[in-house]
CSV table of C-alpha atoms and ligand atoms in Angstrom, one decimal:
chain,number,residue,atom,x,y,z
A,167,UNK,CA,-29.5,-19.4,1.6
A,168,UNK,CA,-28.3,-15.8,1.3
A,169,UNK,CA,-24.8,-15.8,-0.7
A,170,UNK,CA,-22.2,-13.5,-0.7
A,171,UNK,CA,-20.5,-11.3,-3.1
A,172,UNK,CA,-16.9,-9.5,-2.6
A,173,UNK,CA,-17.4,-6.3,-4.3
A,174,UNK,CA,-13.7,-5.7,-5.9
A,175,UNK,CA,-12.6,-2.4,-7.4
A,176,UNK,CA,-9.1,-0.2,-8.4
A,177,UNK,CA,-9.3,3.1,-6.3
A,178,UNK,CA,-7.4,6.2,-7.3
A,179,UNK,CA,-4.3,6.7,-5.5
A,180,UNK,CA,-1.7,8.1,-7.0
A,181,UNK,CA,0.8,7.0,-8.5
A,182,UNK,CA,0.0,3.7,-7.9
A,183,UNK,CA,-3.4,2.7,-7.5
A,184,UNK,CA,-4.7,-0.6,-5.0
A,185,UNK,CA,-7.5,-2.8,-5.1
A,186,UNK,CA,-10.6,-2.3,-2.3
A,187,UNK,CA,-13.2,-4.7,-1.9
A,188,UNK,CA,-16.2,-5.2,0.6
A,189,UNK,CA,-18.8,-8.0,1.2
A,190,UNK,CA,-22.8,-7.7,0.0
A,191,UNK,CA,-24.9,-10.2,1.2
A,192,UNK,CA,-27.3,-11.3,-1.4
A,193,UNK,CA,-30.6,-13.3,-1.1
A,194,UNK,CA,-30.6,-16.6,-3.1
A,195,UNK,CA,-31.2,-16.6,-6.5
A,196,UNK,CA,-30.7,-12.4,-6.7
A,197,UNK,CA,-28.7,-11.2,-9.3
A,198,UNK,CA,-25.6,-8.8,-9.0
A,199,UNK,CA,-26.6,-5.0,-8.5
A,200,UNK,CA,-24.8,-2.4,-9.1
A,201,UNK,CA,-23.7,-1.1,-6.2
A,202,UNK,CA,-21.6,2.4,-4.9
A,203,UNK,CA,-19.0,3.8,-2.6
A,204,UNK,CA,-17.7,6.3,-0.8
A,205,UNK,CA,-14.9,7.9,-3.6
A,206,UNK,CA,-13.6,10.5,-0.9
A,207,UNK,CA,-11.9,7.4,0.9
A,208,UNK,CA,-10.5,6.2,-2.0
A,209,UNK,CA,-9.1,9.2,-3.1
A,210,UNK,CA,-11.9,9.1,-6.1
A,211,UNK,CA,-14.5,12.3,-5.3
A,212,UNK,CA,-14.5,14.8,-2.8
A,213,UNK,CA,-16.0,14.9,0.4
A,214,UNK,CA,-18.8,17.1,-0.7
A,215,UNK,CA,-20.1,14.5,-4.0
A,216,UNK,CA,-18.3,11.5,-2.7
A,217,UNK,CA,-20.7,8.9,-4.3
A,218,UNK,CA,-18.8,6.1,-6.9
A,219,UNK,CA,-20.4,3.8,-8.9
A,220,UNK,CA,-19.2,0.1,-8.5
A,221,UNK,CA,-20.6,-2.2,-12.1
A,222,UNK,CA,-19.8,-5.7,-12.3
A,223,UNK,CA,-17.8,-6.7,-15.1
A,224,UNK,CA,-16.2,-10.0,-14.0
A,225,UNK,CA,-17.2,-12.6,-12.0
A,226,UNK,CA,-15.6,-15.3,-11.0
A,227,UNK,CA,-16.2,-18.0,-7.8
A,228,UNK,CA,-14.9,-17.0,-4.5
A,229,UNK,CA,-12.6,-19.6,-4.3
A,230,UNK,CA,-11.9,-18.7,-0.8
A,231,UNK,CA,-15.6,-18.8,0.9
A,232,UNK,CA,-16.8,-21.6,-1.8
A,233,UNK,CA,-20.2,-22.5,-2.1
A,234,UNK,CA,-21.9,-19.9,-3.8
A,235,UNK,CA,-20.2,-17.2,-3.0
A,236,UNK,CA,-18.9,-14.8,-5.6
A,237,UNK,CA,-15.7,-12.4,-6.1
A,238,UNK,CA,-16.9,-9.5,-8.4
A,239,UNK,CA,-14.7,-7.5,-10.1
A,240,UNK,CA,-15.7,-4.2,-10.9
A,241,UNK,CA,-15.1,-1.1,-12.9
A,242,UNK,CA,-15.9,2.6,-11.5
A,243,UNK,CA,-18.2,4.9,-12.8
A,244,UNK,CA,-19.0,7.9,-12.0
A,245,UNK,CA,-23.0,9.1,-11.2
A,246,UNK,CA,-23.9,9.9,-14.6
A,247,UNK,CA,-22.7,6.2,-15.5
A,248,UNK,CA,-19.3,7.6,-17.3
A,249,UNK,CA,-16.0,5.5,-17.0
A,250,UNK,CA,-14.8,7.3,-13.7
A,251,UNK,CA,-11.0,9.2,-14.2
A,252,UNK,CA,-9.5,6.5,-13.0
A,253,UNK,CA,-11.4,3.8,-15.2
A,254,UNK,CA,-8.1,2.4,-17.2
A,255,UNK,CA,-10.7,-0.6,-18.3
A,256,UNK,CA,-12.3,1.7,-20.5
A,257,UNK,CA,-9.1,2.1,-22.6
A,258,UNK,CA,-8.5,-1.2,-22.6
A,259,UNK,CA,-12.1,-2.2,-23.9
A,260,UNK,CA,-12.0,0.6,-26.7
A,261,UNK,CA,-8.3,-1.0,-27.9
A,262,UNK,CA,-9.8,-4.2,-27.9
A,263,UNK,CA,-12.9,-2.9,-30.1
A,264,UNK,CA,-10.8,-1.0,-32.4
A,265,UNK,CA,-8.3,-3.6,-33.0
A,266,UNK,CA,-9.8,-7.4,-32.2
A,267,UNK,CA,-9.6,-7.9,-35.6
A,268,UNK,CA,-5.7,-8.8,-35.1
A,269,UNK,CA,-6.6,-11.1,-32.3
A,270,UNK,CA,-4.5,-9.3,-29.8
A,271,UNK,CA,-2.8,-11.7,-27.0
A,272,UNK,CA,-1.7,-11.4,-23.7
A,273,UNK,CA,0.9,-13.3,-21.1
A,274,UNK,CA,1.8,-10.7,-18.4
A,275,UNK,CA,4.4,-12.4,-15.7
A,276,UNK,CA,3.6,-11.2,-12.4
A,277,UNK,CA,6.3,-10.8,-9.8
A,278,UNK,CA,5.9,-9.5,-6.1
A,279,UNK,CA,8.0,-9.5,-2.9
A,280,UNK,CA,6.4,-11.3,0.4
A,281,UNK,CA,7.5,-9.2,3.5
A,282,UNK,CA,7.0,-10.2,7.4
A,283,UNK,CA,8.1,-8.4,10.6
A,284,UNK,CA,8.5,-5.1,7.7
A,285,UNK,CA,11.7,-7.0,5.8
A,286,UNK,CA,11.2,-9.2,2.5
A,287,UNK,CA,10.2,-12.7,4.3
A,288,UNK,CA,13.3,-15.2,4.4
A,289,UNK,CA,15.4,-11.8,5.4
A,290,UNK,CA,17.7,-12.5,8.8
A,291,UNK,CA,16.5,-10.3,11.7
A,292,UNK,CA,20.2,-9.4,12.2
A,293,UNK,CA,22.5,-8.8,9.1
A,294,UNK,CA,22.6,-9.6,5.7
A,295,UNK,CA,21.2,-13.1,3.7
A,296,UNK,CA,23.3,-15.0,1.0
A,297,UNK,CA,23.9,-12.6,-2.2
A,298,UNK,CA,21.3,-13.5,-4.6
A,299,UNK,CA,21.9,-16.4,-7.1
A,300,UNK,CA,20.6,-19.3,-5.3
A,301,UNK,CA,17.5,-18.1,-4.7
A,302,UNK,CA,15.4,-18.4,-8.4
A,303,UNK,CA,13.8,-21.6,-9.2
A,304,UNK,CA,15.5,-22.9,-5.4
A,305,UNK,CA,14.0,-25.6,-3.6
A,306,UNK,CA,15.2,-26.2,0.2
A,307,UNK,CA,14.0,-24.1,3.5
A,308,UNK,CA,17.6,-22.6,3.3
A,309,UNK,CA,16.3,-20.9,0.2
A,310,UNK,CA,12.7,-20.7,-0.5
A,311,UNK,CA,10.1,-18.6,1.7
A,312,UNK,CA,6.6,-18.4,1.1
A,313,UNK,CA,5.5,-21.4,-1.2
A,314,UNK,CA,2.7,-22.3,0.9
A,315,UNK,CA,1.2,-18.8,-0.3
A,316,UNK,CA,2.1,-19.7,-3.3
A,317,UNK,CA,0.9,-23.0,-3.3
A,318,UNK,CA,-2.7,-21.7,-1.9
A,319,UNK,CA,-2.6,-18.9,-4.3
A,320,UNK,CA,-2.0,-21.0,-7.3
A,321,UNK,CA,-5.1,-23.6,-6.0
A,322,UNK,CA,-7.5,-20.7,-5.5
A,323,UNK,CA,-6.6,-19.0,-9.1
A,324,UNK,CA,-7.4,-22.2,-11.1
A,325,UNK,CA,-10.5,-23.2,-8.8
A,326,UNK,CA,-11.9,-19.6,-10.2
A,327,UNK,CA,-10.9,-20.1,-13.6
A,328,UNK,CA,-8.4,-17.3,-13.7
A,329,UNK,CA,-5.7,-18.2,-16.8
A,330,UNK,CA,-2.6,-18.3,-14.6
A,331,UNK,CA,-0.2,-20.4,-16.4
A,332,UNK,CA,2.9,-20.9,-14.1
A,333,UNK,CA,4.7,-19.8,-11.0
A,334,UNK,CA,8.2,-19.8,-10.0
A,335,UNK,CA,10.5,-18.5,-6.9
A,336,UNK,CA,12.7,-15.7,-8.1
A,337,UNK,CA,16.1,-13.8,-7.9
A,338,UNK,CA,15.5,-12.3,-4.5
A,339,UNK,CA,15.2,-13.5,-1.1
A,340,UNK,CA,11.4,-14.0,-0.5
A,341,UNK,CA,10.1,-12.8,-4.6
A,342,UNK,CA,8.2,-14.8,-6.9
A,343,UNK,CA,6.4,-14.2,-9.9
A,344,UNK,CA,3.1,-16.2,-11.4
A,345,UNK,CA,2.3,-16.1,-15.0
A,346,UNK,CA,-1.5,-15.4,-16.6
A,347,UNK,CA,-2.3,-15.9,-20.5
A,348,UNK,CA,-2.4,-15.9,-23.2
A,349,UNK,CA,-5.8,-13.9,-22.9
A,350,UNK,CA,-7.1,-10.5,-24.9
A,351,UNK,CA,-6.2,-7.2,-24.0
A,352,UNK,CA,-9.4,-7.1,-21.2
A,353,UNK,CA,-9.0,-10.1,-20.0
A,354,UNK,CA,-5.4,-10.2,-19.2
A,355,UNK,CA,-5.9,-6.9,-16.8
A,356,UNK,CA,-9.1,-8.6,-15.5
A,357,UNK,CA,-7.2,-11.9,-14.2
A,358,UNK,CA,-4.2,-10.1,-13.1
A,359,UNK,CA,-6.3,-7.6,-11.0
A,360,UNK,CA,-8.2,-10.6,-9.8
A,361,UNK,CA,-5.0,-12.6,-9.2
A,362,UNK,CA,-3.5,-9.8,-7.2
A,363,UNK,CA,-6.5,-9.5,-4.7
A,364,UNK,CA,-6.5,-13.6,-4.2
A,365,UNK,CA,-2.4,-13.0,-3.3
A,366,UNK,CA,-3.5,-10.2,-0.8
A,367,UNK,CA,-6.2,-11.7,0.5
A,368,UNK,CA,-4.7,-15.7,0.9
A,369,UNK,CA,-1.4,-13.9,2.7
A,370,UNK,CA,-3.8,-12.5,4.9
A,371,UNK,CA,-4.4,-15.9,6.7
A,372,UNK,CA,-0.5,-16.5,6.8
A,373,UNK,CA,0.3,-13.0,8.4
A,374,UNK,CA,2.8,-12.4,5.0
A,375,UNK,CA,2.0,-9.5,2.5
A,376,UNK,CA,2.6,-9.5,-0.7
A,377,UNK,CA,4.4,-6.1,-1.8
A,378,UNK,CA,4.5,-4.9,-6.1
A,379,UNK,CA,7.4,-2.3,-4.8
A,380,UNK,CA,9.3,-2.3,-8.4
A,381,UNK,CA,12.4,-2.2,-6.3
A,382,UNK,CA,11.8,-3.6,-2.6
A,383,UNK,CA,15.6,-3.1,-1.5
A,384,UNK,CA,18.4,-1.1,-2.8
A,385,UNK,CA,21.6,-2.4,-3.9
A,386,UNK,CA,22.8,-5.3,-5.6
A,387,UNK,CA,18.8,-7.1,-5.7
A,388,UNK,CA,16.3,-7.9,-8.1
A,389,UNK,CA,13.7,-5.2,-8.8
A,390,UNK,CA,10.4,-6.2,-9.6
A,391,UNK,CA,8.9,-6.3,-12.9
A,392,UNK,CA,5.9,-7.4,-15.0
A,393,UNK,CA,6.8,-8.8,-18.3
A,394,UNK,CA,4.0,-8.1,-21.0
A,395,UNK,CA,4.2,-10.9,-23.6
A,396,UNK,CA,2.6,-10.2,-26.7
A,397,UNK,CA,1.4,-11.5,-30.2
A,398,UNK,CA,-1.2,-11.1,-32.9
A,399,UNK,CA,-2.5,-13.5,-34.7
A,400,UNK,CA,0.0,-12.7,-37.9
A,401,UNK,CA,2.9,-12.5,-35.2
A,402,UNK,CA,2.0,-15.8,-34.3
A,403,UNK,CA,2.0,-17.4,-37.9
A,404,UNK,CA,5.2,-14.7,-39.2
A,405,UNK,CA,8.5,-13.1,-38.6
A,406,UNK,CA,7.9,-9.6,-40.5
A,407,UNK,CA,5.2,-8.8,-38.4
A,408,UNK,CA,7.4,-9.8,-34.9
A,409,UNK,CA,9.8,-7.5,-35.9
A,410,UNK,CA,7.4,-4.7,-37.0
A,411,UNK,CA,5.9,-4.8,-33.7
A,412,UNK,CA,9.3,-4.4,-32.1
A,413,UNK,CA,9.9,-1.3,-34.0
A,414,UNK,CA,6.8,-0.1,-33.7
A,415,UNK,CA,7.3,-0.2,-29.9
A,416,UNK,CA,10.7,1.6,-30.1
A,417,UNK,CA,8.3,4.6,-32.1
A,418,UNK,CA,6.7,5.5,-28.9
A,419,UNK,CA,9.4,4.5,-26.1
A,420,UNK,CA,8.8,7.4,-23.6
A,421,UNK,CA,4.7,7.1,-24.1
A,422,UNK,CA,5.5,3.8,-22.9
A,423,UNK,CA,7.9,3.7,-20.3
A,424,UNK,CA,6.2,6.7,-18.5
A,425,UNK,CA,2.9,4.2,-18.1
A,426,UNK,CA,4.5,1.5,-16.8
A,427,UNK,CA,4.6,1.8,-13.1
A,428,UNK,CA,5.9,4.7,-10.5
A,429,UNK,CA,9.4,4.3,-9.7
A,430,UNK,CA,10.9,2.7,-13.2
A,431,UNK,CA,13.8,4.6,-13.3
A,432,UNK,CA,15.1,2.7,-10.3
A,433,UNK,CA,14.4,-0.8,-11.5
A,434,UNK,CA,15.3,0.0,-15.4
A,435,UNK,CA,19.2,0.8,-14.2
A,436,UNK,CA,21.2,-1.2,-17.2
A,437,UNK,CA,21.8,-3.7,-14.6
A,438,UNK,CA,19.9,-6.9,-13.4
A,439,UNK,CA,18.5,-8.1,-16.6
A,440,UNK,CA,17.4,-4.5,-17.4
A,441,UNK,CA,17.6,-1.8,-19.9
A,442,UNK,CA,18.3,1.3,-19.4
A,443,UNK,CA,15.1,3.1,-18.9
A,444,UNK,CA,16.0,6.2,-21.6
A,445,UNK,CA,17.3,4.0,-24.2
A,446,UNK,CA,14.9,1.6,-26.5
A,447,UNK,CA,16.6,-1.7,-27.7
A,448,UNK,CA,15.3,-5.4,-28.8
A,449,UNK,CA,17.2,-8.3,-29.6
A,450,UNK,CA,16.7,-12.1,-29.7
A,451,UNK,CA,17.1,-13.6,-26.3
A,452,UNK,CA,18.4,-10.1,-24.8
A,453,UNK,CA,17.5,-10.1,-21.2
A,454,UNK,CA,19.3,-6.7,-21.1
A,455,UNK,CA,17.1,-5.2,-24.1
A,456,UNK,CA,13.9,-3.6,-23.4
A,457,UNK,CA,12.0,-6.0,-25.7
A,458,UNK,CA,13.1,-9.4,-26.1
A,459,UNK,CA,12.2,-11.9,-29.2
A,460,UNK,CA,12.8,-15.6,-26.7
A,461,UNK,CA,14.6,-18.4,-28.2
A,462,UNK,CA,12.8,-20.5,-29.3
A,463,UNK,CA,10.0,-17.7,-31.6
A,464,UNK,CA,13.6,-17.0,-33.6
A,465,UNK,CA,14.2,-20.1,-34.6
A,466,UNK,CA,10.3,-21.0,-35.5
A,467,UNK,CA,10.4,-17.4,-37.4
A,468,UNK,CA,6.7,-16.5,-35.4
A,469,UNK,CA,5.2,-16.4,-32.0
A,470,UNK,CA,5.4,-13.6,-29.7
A,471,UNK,CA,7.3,-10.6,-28.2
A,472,UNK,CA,8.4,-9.9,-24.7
A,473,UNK,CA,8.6,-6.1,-23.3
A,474,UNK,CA,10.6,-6.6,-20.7
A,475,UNK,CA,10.1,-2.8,-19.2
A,476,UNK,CA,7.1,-3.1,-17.0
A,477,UNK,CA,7.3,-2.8,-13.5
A,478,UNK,CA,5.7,-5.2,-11.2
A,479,UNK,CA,3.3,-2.2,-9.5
A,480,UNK,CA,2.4,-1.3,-13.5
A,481,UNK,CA,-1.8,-1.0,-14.2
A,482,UNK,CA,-2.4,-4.4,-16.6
A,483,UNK,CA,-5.1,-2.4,-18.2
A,484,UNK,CA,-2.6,0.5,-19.0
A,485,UNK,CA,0.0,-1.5,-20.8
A,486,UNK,CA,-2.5,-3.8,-22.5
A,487,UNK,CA,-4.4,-0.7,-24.0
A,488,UNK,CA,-1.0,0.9,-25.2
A,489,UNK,CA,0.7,-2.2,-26.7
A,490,UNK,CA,-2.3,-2.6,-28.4
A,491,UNK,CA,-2.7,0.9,-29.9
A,492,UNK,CA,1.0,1.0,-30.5
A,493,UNK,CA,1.5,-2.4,-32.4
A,494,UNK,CA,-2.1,-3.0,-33.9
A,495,UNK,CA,-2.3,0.8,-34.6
A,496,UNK,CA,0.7,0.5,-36.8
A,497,UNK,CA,0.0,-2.6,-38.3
A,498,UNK,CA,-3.0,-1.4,-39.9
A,499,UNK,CA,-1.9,1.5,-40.8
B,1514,ADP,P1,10.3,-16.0,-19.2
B,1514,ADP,O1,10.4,-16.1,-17.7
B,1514,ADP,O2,11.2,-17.0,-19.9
B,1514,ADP,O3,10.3,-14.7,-19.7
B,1514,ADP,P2,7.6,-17.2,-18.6
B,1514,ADP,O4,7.4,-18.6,-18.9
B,1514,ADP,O5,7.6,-16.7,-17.2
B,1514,ADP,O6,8.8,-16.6,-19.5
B,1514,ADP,O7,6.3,-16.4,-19.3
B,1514,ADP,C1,6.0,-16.5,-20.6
B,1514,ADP,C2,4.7,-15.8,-20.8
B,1514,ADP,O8,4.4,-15.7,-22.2
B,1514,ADP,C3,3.4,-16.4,-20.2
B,1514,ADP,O9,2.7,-15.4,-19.4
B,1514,ADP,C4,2.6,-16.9,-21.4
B,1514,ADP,O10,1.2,-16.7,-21.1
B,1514,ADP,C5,3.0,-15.9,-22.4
B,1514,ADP,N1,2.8,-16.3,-23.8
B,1514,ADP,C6,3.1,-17.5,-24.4
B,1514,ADP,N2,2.7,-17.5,-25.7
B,1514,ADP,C7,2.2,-16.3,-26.0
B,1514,ADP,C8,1.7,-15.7,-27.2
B,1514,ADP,N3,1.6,-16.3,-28.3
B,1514,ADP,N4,1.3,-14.4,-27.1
B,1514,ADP,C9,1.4,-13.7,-25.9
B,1514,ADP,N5,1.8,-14.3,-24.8
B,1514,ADP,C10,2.3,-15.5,-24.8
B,1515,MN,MN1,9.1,-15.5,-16.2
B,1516,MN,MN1,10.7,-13.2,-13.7
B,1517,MN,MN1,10.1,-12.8,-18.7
């Protein structure tokens, strides 16, 4: 029987790139080819060389179709096989190489807004909900919209062997987040990418989209971030090197914060468990500091950090590439 594989690749919009995927239809047995699209609809070439390169660099089961069907993420090239401009992969792969040595590990938390009828899902059609504060970690139908999504999602990501490792209903009407990691600095942009395009895809069937908007309604809500969670392997047995890699971070604050996700300045206000945006701090168990040190990694003296700056619509690939350089670059010196 002829199986099929769902093509999946990051296009080049600006300044948020999306995921874009299409079907092949292979014969049985055949082995994945690399395969090409048109870049001028992705915003990737122009219209007069609009050829892309699509290679395969994760696959994973289609947990979706099932049987022997693939999902096959991909990284862009260009036609004389070159990382394409809008590869961030590539960074990620040549941190990884430079630095594995330190045994570089990811958790990134992943939150997102469901919307329906074009307002966050749970949202009245006339007026205004309950003010946030019942909302995270809620259980009830007066509170909680969208678990079977998240329910589905969470099925389909550990059926494919993606490293998700929790989810929970946040702070604002109709927002959740899921957890992935600990996994290298590739790996943890592969599974979120992957994750994201299950989340899209499984909404599909329940008419609900998923939105990464860092800050899906103004006012006195939640923005949307994406916690990076980080360690090396001599953060994770000490406490000099936890709080080296937290000054190390504060070195290169506005490299950072301009590389993680369009829009920052409106979720990074100084209010709702944020930091100011322009201002660098860390601080054990400071939900208000940029980078927190959690509880429980102070009082064992090692474990792992938590930049809390990251917005939710942030490139995985781009913040794993520049923790890495940053921390691993100045721990070896
Ligand atoms: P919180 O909401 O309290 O900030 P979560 O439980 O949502 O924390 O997320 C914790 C994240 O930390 C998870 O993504 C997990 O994979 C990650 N994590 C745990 N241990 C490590 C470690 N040693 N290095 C990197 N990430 C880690
Ligand atoms: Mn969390
Ligand atoms: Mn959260
Ligand atoms: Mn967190």
């Amino acid at each position: 029987m002829p199986y099929r594989a769902e093509y999946i690749w990051i296009d080049g919009q600006k300044p948020t790139a999306k995921l874009r995927s299409k079907t092949r239809v292979l014969p049985d047995g055949a082995e994945l080819p690399i395969w090409g699209f048109d870049g001028s609809s992705t915003e990737q070439a122009p219209g007069s060389s609009s050829d892309c390169v699509l290679r395969p660099v994760k696959v994973i089961m289609d947990p979706i179709r099932g049987g022997d069907d693939l999902l096959v993420l991909c990284e862009v090239l260009d036609i004389n096989m070159e990382p394409h401009e809008s590869n961030t992969r590539a960074r990620a792969v040549a941190a990884l190489e430079k630095y594995g040595d330190q045994e570089p590990w990811f958790g990134m938390e992943q939150e997102y807004t469901f919307f329906k009828y074009g307002r966050p899902f749970g949202w009245p059609r006339d007026g205004l909900p309950a003010p946030q504060g019942r909302y995270y970690c809620g259980i009830g139908a007066d509170e909680i919209w969208g678990r079977e999504v998240v329910e589905d999602h969470t099925a389909a990501c550990i059926a494919a062997g993606i490293a998700i490792s929790g989810t929970n209903a946040e702070v604002m009407i109709g927002q959740w987040e899921f957890q992935i990691g600990p996994v290298d600095t590739v790996e943890i942009g592969d599974s979120v990418w992957l994750a994201r395009w299950l989340l899209y895809r499984i909404g599909e069937s329940y008419d609900i989209s998923a939105t990464l908007d860092p800050k899906p309604v103004r006012g006195d809500w939640n923005g949307a971030g994406m916690h990076a969670n980080f360690s090396t392997k001599a953060m994770r047995e000490g406490w000099d090197p936890i709080i080296a890699a937290c000054e190390a971070l504060g070195t290169k604050a506005k490299e950072h914060v301009v590389a993680y996700g369009a829009g920052i300045e409106e979720r990074l206000t100084g209010l709702h468990e944020t930091a100011p945006w322009s201002e660098y701090s860390y601080g054990v168990s400071n939900r208000g500091a940029s980078v927190r040190i959690p509880w429980q990694v102070a009082l064992d003296k090692k474990g792992y950090i938590e930049d809390r700056r990251p917005n939710a619509n942030a490139d995985p690939y781009e913040i794993a590439a520049l923790i890495t350089e940053t921390i691993c670059g100045a721990a070896a010196g």
